[in-house]
PDB file of C-alpha atoms and ligand atoms in Angstrom:
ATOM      1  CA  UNK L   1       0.000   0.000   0.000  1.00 95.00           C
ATOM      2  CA  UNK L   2       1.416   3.313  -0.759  1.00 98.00           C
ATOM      3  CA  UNK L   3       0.260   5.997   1.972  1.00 98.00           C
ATOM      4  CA  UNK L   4       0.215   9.182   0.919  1.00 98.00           C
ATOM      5  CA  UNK L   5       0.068  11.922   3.792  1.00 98.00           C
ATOM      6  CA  UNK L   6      -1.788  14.796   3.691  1.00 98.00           C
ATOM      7  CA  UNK L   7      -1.574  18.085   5.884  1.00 98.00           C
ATOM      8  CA  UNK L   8      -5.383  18.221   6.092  1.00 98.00           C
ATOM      9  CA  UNK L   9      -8.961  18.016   4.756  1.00 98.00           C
ATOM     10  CA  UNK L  10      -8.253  20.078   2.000  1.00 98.00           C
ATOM     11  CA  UNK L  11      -4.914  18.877   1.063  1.00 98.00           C
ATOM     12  CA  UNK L  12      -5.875  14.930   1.411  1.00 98.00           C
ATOM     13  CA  UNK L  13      -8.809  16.070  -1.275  1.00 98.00           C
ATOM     14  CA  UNK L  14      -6.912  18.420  -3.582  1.00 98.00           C
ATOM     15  CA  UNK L  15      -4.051  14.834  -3.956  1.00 98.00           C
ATOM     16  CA  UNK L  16      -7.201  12.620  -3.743  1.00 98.00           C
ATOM     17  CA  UNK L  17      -8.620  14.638  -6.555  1.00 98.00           C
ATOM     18  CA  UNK L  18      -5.135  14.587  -8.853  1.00 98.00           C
ATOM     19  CA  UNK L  19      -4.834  10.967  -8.854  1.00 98.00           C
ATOM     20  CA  UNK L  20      -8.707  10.869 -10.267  1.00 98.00           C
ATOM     21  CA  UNK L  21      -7.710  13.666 -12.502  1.00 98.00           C
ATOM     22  CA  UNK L  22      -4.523  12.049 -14.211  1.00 98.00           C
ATOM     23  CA  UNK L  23      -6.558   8.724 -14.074  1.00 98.00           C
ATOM     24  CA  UNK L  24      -9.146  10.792 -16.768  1.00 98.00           C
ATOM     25  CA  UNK L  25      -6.751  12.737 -18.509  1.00 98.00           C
ATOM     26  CA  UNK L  26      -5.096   9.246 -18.986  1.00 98.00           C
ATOM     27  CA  UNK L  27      -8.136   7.351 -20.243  1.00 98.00           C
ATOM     28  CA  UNK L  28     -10.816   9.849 -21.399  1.00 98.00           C
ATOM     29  CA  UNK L  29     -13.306   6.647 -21.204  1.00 98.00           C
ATOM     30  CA  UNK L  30     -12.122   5.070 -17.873  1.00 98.00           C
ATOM     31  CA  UNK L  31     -14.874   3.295 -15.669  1.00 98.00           C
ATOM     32  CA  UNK L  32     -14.682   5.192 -11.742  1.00 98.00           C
ATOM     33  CA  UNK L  33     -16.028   3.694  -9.095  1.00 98.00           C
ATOM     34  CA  UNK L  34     -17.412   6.468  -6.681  1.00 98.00           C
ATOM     35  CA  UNK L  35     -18.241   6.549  -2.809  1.00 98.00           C
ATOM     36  CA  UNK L  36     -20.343   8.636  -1.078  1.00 97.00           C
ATOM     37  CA  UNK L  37     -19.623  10.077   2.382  1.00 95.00           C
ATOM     38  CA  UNK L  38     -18.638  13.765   4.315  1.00 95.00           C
ATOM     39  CA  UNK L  39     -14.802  12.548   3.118  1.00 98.00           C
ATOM     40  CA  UNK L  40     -14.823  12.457  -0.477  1.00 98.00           C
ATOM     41  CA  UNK L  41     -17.160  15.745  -0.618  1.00 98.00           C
ATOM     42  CA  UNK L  42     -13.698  17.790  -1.047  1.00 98.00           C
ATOM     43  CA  UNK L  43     -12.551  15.426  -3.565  1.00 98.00           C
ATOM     44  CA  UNK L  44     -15.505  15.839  -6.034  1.00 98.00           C
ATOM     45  CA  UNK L  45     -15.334  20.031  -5.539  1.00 98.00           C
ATOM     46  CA  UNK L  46     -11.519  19.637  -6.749  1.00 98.00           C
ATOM     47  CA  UNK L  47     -12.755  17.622  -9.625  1.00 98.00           C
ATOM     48  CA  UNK L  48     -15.740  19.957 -10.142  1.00 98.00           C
ATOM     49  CA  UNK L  49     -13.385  23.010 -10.216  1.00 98.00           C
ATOM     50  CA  UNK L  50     -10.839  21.078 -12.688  1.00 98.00           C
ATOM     51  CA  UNK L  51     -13.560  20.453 -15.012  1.00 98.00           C
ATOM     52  CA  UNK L  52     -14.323  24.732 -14.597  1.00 98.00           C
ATOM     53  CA  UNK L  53     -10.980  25.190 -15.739  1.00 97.00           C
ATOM     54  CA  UNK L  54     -11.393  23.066 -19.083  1.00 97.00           C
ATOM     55  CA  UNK L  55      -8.823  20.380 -17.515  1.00 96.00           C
ATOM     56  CA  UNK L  56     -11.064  18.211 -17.108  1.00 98.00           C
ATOM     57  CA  UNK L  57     -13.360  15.990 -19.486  1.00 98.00           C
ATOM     58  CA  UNK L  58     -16.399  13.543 -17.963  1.00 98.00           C
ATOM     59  CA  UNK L  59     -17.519  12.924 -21.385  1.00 98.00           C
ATOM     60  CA  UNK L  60     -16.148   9.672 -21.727  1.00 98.00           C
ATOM     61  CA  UNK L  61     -16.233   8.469 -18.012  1.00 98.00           C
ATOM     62  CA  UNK L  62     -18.458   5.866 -17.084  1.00 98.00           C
ATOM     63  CA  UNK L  63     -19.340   5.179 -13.206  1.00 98.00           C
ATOM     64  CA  UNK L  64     -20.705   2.524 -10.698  1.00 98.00           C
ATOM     65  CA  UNK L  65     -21.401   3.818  -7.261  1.00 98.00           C
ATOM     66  CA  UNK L  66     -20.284   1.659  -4.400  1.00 98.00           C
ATOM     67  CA  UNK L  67     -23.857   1.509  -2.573  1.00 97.00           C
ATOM     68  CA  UNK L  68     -27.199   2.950  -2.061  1.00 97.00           C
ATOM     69  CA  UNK L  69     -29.765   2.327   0.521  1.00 97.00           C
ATOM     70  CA  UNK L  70     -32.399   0.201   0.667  1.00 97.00           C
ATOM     71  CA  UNK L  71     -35.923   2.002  -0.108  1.00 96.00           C
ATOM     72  CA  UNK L  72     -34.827   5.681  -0.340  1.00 95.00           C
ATOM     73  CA  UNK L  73     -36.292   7.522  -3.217  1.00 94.00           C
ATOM     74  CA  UNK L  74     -33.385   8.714  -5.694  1.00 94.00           C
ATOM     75  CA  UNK L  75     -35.272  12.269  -4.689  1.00 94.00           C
ATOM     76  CA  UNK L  76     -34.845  11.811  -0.920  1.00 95.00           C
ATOM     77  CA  UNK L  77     -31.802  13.808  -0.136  1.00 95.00           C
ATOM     78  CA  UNK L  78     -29.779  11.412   1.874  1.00 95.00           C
ATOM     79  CA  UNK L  79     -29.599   8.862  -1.228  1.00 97.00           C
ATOM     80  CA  UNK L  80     -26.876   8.264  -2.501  1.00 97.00           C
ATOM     81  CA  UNK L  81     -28.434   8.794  -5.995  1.00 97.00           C
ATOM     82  CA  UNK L  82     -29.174  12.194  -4.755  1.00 97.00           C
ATOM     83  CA  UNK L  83     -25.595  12.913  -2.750  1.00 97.00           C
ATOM     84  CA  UNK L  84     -23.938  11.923  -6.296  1.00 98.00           C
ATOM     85  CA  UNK L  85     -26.146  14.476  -8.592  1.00 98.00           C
ATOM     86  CA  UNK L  86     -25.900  17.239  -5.935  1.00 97.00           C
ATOM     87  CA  UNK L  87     -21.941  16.598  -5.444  1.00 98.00           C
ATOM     88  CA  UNK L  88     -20.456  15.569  -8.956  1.00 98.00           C
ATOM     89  CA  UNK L  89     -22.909  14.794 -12.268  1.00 98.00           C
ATOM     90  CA  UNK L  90     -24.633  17.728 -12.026  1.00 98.00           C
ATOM     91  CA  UNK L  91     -21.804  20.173 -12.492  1.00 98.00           C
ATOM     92  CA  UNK L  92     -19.396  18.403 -15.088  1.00 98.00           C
ATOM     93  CA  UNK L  93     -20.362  16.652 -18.202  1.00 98.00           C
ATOM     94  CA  UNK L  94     -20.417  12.934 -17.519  1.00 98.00           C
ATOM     95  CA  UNK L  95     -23.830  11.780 -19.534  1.00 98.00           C
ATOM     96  CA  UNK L  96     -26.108  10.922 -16.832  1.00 97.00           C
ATOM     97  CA  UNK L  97     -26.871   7.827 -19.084  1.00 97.00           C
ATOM     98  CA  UNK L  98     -23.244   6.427 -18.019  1.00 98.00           C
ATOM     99  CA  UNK L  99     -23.319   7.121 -14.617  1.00 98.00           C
ATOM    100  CA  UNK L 100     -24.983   4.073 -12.323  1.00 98.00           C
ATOM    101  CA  UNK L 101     -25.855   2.940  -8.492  1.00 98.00           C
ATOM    102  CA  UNK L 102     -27.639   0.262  -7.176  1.00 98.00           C
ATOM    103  CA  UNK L 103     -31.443   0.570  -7.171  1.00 98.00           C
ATOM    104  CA  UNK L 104     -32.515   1.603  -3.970  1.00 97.00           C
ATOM    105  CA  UNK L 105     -36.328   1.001  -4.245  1.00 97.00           C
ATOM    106  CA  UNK L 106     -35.726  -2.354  -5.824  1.00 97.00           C
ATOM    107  CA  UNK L 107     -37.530  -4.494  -3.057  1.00 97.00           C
ATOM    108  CA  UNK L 108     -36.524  -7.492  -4.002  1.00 98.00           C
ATOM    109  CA  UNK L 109     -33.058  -7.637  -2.459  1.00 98.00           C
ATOM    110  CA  UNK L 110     -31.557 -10.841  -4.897  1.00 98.00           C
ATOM    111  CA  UNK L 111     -32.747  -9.256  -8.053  1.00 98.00           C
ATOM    112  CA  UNK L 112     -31.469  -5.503  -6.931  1.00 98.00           C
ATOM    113  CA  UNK L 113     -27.993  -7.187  -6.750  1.00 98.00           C
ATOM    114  CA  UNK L 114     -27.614  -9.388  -9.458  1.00 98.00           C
ATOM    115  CA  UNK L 115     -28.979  -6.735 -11.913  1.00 98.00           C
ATOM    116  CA  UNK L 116     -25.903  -4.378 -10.224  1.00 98.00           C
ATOM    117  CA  UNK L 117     -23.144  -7.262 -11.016  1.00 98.00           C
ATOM    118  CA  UNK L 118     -24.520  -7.041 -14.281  1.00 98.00           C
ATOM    119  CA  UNK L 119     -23.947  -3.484 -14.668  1.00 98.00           C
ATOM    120  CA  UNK L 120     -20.816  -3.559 -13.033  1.00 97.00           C
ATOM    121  CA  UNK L 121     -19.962  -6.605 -16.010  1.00 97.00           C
ATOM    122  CA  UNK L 122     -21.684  -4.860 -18.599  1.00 97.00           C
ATOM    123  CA  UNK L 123     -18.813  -1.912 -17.870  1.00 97.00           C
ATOM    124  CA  UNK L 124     -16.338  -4.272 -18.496  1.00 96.00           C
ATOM    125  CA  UNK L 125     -14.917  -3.807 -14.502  1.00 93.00           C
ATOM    126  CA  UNK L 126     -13.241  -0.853 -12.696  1.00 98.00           C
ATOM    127  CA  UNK L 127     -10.125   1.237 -13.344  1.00 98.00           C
ATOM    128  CA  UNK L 128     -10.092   3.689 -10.273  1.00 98.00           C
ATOM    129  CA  UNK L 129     -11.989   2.829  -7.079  1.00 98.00           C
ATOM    130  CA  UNK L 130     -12.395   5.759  -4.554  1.00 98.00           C
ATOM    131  CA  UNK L 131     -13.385   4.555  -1.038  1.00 98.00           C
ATOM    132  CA  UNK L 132     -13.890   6.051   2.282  1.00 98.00           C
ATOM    133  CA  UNK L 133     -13.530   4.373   5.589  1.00 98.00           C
ATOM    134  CA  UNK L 134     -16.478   3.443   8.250  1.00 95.00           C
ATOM    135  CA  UNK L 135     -15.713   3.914  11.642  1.00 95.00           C
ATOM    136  CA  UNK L 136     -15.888   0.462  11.790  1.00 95.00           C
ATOM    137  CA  UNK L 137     -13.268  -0.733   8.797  1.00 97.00           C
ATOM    138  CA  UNK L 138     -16.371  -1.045   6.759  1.00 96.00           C
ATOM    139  CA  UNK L 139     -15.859   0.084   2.628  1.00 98.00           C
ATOM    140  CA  UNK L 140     -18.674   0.790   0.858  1.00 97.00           C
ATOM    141  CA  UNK L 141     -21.344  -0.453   3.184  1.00 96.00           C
ATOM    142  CA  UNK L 142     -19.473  -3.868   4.073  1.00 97.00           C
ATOM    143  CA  UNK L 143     -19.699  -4.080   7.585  1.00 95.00           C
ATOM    144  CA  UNK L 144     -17.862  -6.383   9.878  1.00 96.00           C
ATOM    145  CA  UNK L 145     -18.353 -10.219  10.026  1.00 95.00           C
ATOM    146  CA  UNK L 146     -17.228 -13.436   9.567  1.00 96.00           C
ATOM    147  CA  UNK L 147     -16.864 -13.459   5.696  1.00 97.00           C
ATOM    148  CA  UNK L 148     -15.854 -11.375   2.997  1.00 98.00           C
ATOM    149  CA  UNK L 149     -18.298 -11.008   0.291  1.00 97.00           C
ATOM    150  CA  UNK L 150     -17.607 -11.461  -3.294  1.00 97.00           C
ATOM    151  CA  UNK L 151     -20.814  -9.775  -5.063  1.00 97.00           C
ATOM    152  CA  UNK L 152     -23.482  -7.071  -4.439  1.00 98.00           C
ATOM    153  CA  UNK L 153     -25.421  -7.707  -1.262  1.00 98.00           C
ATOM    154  CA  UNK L 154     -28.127  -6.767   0.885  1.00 98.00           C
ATOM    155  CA  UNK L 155     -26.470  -5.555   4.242  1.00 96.00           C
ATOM    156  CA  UNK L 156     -28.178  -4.670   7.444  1.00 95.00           C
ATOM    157  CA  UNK L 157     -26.321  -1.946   8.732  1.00 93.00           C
ATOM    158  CA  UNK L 158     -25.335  -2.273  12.242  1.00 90.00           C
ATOM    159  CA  UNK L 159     -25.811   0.235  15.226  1.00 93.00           C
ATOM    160  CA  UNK L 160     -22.161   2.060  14.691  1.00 89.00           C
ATOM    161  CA  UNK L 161     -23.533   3.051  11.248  1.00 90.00           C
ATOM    162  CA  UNK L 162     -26.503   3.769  11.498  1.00 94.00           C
ATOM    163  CA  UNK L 163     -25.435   6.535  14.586  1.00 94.00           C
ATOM    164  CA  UNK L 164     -22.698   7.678  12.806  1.00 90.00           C
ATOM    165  CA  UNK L 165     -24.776   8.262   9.211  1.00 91.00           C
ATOM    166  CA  UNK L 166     -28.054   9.732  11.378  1.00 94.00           C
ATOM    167  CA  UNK L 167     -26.484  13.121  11.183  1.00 92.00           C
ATOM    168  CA  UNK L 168     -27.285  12.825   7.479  1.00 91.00           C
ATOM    169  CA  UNK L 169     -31.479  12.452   8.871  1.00 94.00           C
ATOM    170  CA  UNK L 170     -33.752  14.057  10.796  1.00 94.00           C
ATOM    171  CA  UNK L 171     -33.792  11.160  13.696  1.00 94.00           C
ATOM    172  CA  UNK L 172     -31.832   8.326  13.811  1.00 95.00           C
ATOM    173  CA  UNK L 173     -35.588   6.459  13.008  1.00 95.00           C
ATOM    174  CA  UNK L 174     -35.488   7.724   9.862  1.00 94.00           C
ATOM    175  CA  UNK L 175     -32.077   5.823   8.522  1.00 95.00           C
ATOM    176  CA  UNK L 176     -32.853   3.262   6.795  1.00 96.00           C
ATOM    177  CA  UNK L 177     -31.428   0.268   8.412  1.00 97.00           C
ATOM    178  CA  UNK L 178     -30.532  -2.156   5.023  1.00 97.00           C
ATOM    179  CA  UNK L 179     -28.412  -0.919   2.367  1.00 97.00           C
ATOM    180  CA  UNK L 180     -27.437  -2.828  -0.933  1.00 98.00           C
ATOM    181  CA  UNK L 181     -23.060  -2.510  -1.412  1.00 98.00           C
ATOM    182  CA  UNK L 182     -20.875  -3.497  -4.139  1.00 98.00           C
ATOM    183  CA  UNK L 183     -19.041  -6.593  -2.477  1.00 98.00           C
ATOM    184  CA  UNK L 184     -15.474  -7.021  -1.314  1.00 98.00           C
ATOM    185  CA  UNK L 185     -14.664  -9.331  -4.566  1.00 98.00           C
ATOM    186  CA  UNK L 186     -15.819  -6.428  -6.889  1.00 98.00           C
ATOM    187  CA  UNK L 187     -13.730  -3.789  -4.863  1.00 98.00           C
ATOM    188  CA  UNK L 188     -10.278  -6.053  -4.929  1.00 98.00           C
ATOM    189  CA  UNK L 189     -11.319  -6.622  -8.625  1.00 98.00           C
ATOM    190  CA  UNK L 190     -10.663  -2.797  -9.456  1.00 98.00           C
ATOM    191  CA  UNK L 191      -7.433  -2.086 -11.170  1.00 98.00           C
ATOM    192  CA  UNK L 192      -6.592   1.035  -8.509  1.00 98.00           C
ATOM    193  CA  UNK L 193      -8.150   2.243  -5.489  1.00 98.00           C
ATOM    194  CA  UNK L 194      -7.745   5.028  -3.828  1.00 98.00           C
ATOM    195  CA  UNK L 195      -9.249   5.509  -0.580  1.00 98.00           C
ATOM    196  CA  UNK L 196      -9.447   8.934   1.121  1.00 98.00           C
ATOM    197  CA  UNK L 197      -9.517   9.299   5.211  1.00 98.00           C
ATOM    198  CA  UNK L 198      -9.361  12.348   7.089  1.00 98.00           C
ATOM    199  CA  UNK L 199     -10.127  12.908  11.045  1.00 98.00           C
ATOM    200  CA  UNK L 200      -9.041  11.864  14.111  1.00 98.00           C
ATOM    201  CA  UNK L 201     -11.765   9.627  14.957  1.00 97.00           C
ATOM    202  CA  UNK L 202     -10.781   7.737  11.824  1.00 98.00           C
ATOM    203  CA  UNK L 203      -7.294   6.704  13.229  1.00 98.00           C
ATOM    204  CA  UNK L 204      -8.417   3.337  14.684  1.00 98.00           C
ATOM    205  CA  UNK L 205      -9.758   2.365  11.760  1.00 98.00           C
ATOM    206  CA  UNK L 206      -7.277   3.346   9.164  1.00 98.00           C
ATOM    207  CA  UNK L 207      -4.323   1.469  12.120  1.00 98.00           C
ATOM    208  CA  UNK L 208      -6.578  -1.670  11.727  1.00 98.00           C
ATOM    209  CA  UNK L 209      -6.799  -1.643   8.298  1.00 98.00           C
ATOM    210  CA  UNK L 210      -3.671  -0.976   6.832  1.00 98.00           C
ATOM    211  CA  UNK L 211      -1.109  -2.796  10.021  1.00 97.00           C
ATOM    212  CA  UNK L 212      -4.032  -5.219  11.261  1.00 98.00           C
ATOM    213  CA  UNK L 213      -4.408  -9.028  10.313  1.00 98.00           C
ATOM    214  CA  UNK L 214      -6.637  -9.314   7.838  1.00 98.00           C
ATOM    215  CA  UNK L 215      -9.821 -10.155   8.993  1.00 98.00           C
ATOM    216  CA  UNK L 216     -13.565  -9.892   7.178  1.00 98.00           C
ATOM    217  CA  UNK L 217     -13.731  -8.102  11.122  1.00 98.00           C
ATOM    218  CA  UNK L 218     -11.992  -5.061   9.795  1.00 98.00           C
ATOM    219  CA  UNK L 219     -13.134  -4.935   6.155  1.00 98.00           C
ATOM    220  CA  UNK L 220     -10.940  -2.919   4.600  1.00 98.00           C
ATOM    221  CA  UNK L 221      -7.969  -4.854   5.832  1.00 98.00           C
ATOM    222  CA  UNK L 222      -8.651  -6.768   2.969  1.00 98.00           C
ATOM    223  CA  UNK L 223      -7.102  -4.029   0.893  1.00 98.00           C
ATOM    224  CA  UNK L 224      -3.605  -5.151   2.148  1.00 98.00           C
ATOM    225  CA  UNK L 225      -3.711  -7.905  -0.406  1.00 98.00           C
ATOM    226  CA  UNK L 226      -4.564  -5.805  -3.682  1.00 98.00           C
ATOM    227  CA  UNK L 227      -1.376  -4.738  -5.921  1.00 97.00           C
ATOM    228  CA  UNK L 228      -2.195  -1.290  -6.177  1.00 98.00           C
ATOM    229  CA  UNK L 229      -3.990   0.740  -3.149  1.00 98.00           C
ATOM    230  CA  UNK L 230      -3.041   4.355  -2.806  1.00 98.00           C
ATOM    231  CA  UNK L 231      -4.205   5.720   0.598  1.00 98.00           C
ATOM    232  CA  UNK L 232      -4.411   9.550   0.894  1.00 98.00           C
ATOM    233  CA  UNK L 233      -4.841  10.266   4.862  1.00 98.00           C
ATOM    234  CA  UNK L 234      -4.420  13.383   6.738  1.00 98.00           C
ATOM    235  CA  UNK L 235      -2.436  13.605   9.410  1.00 98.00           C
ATOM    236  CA  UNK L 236      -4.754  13.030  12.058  1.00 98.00           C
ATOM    237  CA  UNK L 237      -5.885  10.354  10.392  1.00 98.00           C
ATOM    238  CA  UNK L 238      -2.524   8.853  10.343  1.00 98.00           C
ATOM    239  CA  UNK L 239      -1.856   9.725  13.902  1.00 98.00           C
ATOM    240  CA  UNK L 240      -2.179   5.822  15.152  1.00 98.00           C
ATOM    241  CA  UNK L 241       0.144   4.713  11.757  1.00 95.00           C
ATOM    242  CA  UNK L 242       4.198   5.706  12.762  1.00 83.00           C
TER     243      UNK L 242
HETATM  244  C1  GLP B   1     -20.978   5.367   4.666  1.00 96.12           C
HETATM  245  C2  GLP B   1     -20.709   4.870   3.253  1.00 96.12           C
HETATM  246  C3  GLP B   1     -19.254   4.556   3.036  1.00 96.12           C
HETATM  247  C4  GLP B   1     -18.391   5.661   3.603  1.00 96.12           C
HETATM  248  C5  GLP B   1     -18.565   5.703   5.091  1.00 96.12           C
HETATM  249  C6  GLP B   1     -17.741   6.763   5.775  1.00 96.12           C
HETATM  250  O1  GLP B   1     -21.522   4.443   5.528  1.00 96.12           O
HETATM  251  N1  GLP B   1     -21.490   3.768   2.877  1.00 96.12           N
HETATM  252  O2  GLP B   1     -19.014   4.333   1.657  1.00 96.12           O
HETATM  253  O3  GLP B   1     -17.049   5.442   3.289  1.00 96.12           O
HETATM  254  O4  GLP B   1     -19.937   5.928   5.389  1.00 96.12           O
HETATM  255  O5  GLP B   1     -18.387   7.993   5.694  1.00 96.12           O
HETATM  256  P1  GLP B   1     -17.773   9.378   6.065  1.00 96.12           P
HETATM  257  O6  GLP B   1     -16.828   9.722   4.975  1.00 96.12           O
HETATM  258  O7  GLP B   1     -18.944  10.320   6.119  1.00 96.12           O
HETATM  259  O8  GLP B   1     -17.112   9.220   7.390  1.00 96.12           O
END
């Protein structure tokens, strides 16, 4: 894993935001896969402004989101369909038509998922993958267990997510307590990833991940075994890592 360490917020998402940049400028029609979160909000304003500036070309780029959650409206602010639009598509040029999530008002959970593996196929796979970090070591919305996935799943978020995400509701009654995610197999199937952590209250987490065993208890530990992980932390994230 390469680490890359950041000063702050705004540095770990301006170098966050380059590597995504030189990964478009590279391949105009790359396939990103995109996370949602507080921490990548920086990230997508860089990319935003780059694509002001007329460095920047979405015309070609084709996405998959990591997750989504189960039974929010695309038109309910805290989906992710929404977070995306109000972020990133709406102010550069990717074609709406290319860019793709899981559907979150698909009730039936097996055919939400295997319709998103087909996507994610139909792509032809993922060059970049941008990830933040749960509190918990989860990635996307894989949260600790006993396994690691392979596939898109139906998750039931547990307790540590749903507190930390309620700030995102009106009550904590109001999150929505299933979610469908990309699985761990898809992730570690991306060419890149880049995953962006900033905070104090992150450190844990990021120690456990990237110095941990690897352990389906500490999801993103997994990452250890892919050839090409670029970590962009700031320094309070890094404060646990010497
Ligand atoms: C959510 C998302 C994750 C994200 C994580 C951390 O649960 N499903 O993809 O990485 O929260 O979020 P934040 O960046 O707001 O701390």
């Amino acid at each position: 894993m390469k680490i890359i360490r950041a000063k702050d917020y705004n540095d770990m998402s301006r170098k966050a935001a380059n590597i995504i940049a030189a990964q478009v400028i590279l391949k105009p029609d790359c396939v990103l896969g995109l996370a949602t979160g507080s921490t990548p909000i920086g990230t997508y304003a860089e990319l935003v402004k780059g694509y002001e500036n007329g460095d920047l070309d979405f015309s070609g780029v084709t996405s998959v989101n990591l997750d989504e959650y189960k039974g929010l409206p695309r038109t309910a602010e805290q989906s992710y369909y929404y977070f995306m639009h109000d972020n990133l598509f709406s102010h550069v040029n990717i074609d709406p038509a290319n860019t793709n999530l899981p559907d979150g008002m698909e009730p039936d959970s097996e055919k939400a998922c295997s319709d998103y593996d087909k996507v994610i196929e139909s792509v032809g796979g993922v060059d970049l993958q941008l990830l933040g970090l749960g509190h918990n070591g989860h990635i996307g919305f894989n949260e600790p267990g006993d396994v690691f996935k392979y596939g898109t799943h139906c998750v039931k978020l547990t307790d540590r997510t749903i507190d930390a995400n309620k700030r995102f509701f009106d009550s904590i009654d109001d999150v929505p307590r299933y979610a469908y995610t990309m699985g761990i197999g898809t992730i570690m199937s991306a060419k890149k990833i880049l995953i962006v952590v900033s905070g104090e209250d992150k450190a844990p987490a990021l120690r456990d991940a990237v110095c941990g065993p690897i352990t389906p208890a500490c999801q993103a530990s997994v990452l250890q075994l892919h050839g090409d992980v670029t970590v962009v932390a700031d320094e309070a994230a890094l404060s646990l890592i010497k």
